[in-house]
mmCIF file of C-alpha atoms and ligand atoms in Angstrom:
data_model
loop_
_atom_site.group_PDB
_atom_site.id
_atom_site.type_symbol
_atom_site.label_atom_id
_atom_site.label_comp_id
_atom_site.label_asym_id
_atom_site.label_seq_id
_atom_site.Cartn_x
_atom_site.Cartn_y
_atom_site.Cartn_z
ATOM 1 C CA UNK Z 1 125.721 106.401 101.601
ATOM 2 C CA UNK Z 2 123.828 109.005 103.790
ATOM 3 C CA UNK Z 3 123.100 108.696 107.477
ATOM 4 C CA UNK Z 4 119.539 107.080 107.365
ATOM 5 C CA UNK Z 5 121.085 104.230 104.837
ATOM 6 C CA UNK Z 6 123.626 103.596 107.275
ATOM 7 C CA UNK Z 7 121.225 103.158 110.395
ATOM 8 C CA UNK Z 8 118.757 101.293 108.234
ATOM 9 C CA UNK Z 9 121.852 98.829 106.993
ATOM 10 C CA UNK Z 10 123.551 98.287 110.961
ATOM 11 C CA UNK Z 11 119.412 97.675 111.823
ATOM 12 C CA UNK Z 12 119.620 94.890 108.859
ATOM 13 C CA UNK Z 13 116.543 96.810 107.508
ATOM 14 C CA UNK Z 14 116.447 97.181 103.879
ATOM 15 C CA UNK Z 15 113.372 99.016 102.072
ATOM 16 C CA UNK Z 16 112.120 96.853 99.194
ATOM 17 C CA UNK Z 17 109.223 99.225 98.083
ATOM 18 C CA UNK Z 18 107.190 101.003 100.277
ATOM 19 C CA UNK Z 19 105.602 98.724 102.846
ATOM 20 C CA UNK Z 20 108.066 96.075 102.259
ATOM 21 C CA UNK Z 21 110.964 95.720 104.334
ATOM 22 C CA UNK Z 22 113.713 93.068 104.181
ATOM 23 C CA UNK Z 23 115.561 91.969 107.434
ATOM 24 C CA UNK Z 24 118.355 90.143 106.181
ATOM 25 C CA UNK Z 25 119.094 87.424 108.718
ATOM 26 C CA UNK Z 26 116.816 88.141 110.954
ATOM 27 C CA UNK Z 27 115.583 84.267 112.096
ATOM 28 C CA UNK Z 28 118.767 82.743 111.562
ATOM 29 C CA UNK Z 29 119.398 82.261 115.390
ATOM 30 C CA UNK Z 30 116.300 81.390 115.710
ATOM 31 C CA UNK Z 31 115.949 78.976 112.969
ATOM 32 C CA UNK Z 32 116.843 75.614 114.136
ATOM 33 C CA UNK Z 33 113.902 76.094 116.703
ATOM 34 C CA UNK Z 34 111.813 76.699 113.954
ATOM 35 C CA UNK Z 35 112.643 73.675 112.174
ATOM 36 C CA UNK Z 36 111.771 71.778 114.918
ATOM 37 C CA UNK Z 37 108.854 73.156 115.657
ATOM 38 C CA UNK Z 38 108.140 73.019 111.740
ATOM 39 C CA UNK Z 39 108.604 68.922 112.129
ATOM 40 C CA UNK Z 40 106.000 68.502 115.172
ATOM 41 C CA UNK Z 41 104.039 70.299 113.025
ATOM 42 C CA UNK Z 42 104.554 68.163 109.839
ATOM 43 C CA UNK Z 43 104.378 65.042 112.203
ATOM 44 C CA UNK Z 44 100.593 65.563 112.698
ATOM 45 C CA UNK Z 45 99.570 67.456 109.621
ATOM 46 C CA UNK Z 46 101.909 66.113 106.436
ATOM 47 C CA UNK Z 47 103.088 67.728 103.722
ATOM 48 C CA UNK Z 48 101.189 67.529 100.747
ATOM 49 C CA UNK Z 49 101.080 68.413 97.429
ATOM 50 C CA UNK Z 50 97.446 70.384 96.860
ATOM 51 C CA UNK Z 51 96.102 71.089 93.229
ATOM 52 C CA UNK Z 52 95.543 74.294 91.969
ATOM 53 C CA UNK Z 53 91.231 75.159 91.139
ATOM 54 C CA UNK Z 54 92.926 74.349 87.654
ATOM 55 C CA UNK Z 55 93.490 71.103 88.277
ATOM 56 C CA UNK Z 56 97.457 71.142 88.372
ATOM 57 C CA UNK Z 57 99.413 69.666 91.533
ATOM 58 C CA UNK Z 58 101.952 72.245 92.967
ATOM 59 C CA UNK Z 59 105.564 71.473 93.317
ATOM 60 C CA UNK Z 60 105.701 73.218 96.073
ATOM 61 C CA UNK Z 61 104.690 70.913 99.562
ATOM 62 C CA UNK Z 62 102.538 72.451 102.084
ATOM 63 C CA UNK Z 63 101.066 72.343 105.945
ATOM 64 C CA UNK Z 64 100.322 75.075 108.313
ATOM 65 C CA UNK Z 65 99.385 75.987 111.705
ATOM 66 C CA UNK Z 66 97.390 78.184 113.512
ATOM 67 C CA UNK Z 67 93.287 78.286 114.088
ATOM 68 C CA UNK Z 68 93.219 78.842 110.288
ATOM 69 C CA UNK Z 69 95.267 76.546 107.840
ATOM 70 C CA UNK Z 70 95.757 77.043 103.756
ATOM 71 C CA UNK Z 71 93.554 74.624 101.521
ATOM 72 C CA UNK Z 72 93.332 74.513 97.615
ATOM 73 C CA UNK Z 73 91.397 72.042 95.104
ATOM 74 C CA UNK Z 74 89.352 71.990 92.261
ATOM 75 C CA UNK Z 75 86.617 74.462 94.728
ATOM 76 C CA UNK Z 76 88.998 76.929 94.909
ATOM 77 C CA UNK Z 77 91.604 78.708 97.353
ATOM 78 C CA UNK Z 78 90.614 79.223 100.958
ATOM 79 C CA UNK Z 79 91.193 79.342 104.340
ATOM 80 C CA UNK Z 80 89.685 76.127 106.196
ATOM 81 C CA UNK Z 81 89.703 75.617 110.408
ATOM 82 C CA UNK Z 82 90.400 71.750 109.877
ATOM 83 C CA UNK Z 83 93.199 70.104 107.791
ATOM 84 C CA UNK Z 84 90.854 68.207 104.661
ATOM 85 C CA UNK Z 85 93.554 65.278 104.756
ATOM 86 C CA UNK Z 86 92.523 64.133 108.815
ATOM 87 C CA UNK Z 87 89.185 66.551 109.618
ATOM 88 C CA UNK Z 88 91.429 67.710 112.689
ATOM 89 C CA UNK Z 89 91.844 71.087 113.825
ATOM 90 C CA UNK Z 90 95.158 72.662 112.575
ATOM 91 C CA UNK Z 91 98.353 72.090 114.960
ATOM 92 C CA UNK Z 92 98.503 75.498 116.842
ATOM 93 C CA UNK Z 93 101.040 77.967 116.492
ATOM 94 C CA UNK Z 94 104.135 77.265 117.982
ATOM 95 C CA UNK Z 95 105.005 80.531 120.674
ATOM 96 C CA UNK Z 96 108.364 80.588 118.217
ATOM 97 C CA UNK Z 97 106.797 81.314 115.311
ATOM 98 C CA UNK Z 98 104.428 84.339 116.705
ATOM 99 C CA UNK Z 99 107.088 86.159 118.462
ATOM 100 C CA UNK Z 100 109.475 85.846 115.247
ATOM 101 C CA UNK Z 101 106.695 86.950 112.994
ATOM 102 C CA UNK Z 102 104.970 89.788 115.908
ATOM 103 C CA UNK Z 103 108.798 91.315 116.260
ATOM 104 C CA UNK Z 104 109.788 91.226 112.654
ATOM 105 C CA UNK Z 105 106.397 93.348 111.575
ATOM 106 C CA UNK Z 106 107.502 95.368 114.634
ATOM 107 C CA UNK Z 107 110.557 96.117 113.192
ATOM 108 C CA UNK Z 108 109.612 96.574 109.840
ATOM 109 C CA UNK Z 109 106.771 99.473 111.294
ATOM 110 C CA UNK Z 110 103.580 97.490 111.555
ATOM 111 C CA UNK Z 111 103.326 96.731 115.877
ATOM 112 C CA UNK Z 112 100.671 94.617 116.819
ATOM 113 C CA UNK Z 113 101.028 91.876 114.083
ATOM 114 C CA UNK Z 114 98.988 88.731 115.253
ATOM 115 C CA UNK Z 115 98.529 85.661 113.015
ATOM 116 C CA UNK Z 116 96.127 83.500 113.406
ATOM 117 C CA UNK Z 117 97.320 81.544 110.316
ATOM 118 C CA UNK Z 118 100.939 80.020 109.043
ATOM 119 C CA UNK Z 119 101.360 78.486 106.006
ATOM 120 C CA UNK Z 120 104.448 76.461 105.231
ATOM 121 C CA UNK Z 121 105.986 75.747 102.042
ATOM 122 C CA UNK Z 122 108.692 73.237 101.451
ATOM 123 C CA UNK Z 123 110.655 73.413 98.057
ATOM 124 C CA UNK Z 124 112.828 70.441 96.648
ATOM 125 C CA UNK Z 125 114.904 71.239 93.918
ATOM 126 C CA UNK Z 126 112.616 72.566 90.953
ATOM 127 C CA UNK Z 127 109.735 73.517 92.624
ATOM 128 C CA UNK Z 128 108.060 77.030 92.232
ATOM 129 C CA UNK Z 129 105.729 79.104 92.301
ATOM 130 C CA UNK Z 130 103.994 81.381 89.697
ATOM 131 C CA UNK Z 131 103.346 84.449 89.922
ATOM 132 C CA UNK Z 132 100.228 85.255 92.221
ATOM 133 C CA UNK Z 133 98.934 87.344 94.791
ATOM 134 C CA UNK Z 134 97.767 86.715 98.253
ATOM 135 C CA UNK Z 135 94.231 87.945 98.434
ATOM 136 C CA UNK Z 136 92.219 84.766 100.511
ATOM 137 C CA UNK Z 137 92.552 87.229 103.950
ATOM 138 C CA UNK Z 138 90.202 89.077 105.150
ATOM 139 C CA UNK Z 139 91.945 92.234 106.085
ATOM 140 C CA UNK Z 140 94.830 93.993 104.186
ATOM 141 C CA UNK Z 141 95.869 95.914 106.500
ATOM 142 C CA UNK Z 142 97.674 93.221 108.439
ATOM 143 C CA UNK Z 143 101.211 92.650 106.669
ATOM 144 C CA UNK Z 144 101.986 89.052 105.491
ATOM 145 C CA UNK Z 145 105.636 87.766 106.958
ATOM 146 C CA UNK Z 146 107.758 85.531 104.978
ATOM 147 C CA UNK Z 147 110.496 83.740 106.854
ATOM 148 C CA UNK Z 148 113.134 81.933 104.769
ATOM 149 C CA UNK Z 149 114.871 78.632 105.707
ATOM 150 C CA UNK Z 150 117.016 76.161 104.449
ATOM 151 C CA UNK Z 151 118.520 76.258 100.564
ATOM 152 C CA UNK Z 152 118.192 79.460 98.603
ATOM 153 C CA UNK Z 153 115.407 80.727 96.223
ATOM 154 C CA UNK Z 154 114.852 83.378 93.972
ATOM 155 C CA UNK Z 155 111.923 85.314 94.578
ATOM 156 C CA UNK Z 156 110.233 86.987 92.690
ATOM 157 C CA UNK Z 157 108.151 90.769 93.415
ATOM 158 C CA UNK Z 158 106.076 92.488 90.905
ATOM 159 C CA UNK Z 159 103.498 94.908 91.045
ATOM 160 C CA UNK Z 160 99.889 94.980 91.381
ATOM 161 C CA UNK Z 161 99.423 94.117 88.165
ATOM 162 C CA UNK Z 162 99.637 90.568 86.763
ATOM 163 C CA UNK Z 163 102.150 92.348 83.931
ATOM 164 C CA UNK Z 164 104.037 95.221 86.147
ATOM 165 C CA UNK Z 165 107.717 94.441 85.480
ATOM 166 C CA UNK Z 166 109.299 92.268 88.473
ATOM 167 C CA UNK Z 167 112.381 92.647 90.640
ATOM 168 C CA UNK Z 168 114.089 89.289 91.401
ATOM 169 C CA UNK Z 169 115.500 88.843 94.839
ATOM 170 C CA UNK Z 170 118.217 86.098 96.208
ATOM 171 C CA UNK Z 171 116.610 85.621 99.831
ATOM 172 C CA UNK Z 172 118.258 82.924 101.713
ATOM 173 C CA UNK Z 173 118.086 80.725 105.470
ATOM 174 C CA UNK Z 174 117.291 83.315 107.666
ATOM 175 C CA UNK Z 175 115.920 86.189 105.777
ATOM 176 C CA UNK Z 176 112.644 87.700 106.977
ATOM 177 C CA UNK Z 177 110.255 89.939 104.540
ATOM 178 C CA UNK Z 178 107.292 91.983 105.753
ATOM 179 C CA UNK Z 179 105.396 93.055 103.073
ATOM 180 C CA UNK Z 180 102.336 95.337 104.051
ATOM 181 C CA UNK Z 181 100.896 98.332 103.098
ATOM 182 C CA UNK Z 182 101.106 99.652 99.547
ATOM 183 C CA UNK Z 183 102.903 96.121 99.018
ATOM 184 C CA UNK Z 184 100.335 93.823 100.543
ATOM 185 C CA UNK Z 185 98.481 92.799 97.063
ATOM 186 C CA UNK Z 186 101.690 92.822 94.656
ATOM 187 C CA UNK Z 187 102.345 89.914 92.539
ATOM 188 C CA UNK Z 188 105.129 87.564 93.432
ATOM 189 C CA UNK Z 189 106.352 84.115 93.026
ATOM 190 C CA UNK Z 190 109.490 82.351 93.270
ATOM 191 C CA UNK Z 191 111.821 80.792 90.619
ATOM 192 C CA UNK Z 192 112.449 77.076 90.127
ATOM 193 C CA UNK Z 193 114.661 76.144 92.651
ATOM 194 C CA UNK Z 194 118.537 75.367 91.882
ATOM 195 C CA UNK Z 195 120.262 72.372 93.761
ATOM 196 C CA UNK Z 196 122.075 73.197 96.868
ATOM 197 C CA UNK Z 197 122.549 71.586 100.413
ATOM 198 C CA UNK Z 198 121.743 72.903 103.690
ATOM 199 C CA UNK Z 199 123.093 72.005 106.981
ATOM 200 C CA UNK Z 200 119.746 72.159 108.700
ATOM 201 C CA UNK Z 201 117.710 71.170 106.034
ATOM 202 C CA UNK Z 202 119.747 68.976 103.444
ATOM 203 C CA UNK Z 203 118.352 69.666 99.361
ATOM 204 C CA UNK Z 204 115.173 71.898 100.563
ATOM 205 C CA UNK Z 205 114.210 75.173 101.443
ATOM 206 C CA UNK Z 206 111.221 75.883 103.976
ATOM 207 C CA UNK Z 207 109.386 79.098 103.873
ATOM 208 C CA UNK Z 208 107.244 80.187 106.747
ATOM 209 C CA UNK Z 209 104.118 82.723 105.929
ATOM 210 C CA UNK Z 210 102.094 84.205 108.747
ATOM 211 C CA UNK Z 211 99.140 85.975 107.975
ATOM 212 C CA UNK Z 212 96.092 87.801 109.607
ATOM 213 C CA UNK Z 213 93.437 85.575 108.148
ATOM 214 C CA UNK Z 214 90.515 85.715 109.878
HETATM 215 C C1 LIG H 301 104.554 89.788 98.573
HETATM 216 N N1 LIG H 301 105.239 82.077 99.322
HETATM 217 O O1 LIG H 301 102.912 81.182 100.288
HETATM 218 S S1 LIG H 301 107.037 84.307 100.543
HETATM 219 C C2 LIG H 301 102.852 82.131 99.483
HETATM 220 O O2 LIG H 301 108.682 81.723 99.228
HETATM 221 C C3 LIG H 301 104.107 82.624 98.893
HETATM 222 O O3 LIG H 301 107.108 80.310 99.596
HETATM 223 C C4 LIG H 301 106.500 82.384 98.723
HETATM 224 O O4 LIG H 301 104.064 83.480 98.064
HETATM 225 C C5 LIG H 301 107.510 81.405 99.238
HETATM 226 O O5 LIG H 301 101.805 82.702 99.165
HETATM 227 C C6 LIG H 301 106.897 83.763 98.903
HETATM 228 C C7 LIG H 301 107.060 86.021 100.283
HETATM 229 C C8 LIG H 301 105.736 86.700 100.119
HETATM 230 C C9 LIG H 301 104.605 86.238 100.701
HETATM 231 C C10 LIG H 301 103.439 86.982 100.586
HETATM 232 C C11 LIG H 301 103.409 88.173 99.880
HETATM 233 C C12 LIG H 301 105.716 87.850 99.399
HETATM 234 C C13 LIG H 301 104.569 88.604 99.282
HETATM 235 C C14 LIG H 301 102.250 88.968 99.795
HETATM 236 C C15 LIG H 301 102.274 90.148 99.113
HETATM 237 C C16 LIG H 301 103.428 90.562 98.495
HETATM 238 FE FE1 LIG H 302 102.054 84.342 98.032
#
């Protein structure tokens, strides 16, 4: 192990590909604030289970905060101001969640990250996701953050090519990944989720994902 792997290792920084940075443990102080906040949250905007433009419900729950909040249906994919379920205005952004996000794209080289959108994904035992990419935002030159809580997942990290071989990663409660850059567009998903308990969040894993949406 040379120098620069040793710095980048005591840092907790671990290069994924280029543009993509793990920081192993990097919210796990932090996280049961974030849980908390993520239950306000869930409080006024549920969890729900959207369908897919192809007419398939997810396994995978989802809310978010922030002026712009994830939708999907049989219209498409998008980006909407007001959650569909109530016609109210996404809860905001807890100050939590955009200083954990803001410092980890700090860390990982991108300063300046500011998200106007979170979108949060709760997993039970079983769910997934297939592999996709994140191309609803309007500028890909922001990174996306992915914050990691609760049970562990496999995830999964292609290329940008539906068919590019993928890498399969163990990320678990507290793990932070900023993917930007030459990364940004790559597929991913994550792997059916084993059975395991949590302390903080009992048989389910939460992920956070802040983006620059707008
Ligand atoms: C790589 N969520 O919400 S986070 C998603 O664990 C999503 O819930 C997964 O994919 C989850 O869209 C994975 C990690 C992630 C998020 C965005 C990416 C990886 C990414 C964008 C580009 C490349
Ligand atoms: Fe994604």
């Amino acid at each position: 192990m040379d120098l620069f792997d040793e710095q980048e290792r005591e840092a907790g920084i671990h290069a994924l590909a280029p543009g993509a940075a793990l920081l192993r443990g990097f919210a796990r102080d932090v996280a049961p604030t974030l849980l908390a906040a993520v239950d306000d949250i869930a409080a006024s905007a549920p969890f729900r289970h959207l369908l897919t433009p192809g007419g398939h419900t997810m396994s995978v729950a989802t809310t978010s905060c922030g002026t712009l909040g994830w939708h999907s249906d049989e219209q498409g994919y998008r980006y909407t101001s007001r959650d569909p379920d109530s016609e109210r205005r996404w809860p905001a952004m807890p100050a939590c969640f955009s200083a954990l996000a803001h410092d980890a794209a700090a860390r990982a080289g991108f300063a300046g990250f500011a998200p106007d959108a979170c979108l949060i994904n709760r997993y039970a035992p079983g769910a997934r996701l297939t592999l996709h990419q994140d191309r609803n935002e309007r500028d890909y030159g922001a990174p996306i953050v992915s914050v990691s809580l609760g049970i562990p997942a496999v995830f999964l990290f292609g290329g940008l090519r539906r068919n590019d071989p993928t890498q399969k990663l163990r990320l678990v409660h507290g793990d932070v990944v900023v993917w930007g850059g030459p990364s940004r567009l790559r597929f991913h998903g994550v792997l059916p989720l084993a059975h395991a308990e949590h302390p903080l969040t009992g048989a389910c894993r939460i992920n956070l994902t802040f983006r620059a949406a707008a």
